[in-house]
Tab-separated table of C-alpha atoms in Angstrom:
chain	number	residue	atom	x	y	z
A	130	UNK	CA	29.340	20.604	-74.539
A	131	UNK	CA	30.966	20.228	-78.117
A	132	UNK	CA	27.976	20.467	-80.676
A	133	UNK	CA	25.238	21.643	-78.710
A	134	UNK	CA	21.914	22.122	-80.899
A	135	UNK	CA	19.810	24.251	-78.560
A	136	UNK	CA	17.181	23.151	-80.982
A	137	UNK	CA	17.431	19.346	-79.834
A	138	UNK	CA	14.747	18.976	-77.536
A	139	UNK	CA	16.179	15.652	-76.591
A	140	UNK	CA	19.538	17.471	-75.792
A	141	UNK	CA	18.071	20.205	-73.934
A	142	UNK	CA	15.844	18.299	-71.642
A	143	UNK	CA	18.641	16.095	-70.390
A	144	UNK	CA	20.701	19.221	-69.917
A	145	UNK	CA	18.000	20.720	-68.042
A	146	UNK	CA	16.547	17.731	-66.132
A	147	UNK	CA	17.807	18.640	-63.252
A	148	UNK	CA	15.654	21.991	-62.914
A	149	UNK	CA	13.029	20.473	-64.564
A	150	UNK	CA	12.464	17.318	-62.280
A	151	UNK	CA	15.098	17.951	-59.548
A	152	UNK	CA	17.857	15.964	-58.946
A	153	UNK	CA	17.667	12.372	-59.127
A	154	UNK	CA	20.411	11.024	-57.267
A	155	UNK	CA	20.401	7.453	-58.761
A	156	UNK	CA	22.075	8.908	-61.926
A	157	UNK	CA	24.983	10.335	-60.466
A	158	UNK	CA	28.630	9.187	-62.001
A	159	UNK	CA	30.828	7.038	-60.059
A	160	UNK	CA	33.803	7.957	-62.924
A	161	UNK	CA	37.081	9.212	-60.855
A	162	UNK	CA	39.056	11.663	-62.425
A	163	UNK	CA	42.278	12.249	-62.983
A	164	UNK	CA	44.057	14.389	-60.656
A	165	UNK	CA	45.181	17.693	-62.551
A	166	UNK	CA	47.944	20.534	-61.531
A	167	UNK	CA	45.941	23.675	-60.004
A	168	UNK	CA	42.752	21.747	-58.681
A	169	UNK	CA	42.220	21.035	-54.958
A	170	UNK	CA	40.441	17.561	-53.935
A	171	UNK	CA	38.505	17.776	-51.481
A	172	UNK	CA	37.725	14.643	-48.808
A	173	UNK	CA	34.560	14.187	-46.819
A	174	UNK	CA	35.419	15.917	-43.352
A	175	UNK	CA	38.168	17.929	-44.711
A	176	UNK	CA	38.901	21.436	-43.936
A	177	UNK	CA	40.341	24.070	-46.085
A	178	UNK	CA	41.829	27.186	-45.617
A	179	UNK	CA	40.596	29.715	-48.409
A	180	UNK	CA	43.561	31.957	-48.066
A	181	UNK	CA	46.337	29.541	-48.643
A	182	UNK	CA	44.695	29.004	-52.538
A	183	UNK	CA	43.428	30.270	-55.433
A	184	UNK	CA	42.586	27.242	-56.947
A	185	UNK	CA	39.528	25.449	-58.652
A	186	UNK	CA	38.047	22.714	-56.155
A	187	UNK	CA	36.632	19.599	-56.618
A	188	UNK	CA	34.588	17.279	-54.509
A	189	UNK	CA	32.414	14.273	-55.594
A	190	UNK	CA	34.177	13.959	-58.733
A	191	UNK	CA	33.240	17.518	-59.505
A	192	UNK	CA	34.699	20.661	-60.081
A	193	UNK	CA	32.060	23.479	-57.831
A	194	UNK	CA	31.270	26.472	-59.451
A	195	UNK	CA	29.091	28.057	-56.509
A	196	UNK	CA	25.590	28.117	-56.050
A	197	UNK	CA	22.139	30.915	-56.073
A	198	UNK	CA	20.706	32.084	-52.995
A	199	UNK	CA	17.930	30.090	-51.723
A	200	UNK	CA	14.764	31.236	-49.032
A	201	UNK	CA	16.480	29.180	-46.474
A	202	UNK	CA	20.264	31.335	-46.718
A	203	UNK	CA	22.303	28.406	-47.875
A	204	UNK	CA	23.215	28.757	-51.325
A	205	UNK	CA	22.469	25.718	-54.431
A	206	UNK	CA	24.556	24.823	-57.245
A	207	UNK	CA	22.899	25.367	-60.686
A	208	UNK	CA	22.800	21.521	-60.935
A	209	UNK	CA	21.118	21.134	-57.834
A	210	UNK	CA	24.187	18.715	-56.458
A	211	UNK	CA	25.832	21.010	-54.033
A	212	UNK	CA	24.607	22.950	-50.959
A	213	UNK	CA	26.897	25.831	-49.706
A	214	UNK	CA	25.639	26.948	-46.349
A	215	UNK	CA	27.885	30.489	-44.682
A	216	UNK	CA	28.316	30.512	-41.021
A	217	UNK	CA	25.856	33.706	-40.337
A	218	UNK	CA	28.366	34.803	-37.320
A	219	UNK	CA	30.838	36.336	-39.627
A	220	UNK	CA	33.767	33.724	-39.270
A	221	UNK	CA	34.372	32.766	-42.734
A	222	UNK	CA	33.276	28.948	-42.624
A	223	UNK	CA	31.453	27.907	-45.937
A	224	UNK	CA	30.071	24.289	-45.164
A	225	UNK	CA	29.457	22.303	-48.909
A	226	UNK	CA	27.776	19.302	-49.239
A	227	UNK	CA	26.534	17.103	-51.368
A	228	UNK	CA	23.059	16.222	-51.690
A	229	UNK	CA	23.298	12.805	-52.788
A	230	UNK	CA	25.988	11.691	-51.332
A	231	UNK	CA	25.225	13.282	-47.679
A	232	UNK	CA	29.163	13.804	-47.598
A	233	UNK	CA	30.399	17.570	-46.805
A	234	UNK	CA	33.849	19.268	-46.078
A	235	UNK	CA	34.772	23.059	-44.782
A	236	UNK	CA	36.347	26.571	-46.333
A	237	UNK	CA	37.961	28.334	-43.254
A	238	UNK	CA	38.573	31.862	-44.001
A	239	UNK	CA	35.848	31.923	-46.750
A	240	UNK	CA	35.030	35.767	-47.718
A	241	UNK	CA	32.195	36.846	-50.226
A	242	UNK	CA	33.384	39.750	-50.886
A	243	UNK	CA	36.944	38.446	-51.813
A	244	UNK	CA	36.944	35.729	-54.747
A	245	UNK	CA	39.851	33.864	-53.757
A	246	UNK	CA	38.572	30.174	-55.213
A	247	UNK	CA	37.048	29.886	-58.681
A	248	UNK	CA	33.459	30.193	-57.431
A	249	UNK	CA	31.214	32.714	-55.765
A	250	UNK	CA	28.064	31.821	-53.969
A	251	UNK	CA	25.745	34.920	-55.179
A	252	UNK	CA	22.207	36.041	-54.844
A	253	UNK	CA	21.474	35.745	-58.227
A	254	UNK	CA	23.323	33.378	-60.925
A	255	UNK	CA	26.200	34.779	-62.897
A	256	UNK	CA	27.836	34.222	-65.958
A	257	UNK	CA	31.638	33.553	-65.711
């Protein structure tokens, strides 16, 4: 976000509009990106094992960063695309999906406690 003006109320709106209006999925970007050294693509229906990385993931063409806890226990990305729902018996399988795109793929071995990938699912949101 080179030359943000936090005083642009244009700017800040369409930064926001997701948690203003919710997320329309009939904006979403079909751009691909270019597959980079130390970043995990994920597949729809893919599994991953947690323990065998400590990399940054991406699915739908973006990178997650984790999501807030919501009433419901699953946990929502700050821009509203991504759903992280926890297996509640304890075995360590984070489910993600994505809202628009109704495609999801598995973390096996997932642990909150231990941040092995580059994002946390958290009660409240923090700043990394």
């Amino acid at each position: 976000m080179k030359n943000f003006n936090p005083y642009d109320e244009k700017v800040v709106f369409e930064k926001l509009s997701n948690l203003i209006n919710g997320l329309d999925c009939s904006k979403q970007s079909v751009e691909q990106h270019k597959e980079q050294e130390g970043i995990i693509y994920a597949k729809n229906g893919q599994s991953i094992q947690s323990s065998s990385t400590d990399k940054r993931i991406s699915f739908a063409n973006k990178i997650l960063n984790g999501g807030i806890l919501q009433q419901d226990g699953s946990y929502l990305s700050d821009d509203r695309e991504f759903i992280y729902s926890l297996d509640t018996s304890g075995a360590g399988i984070l489910r993600i999906t994505s809202t628009c795109k109704k495609t999801s793929f598995t973390i096996i071995n997932f642990s909150q406690k231990i941040v092995i990938l580059e994002f946390t699912c958290a009660r409240s949101p923090i700043k990394k």
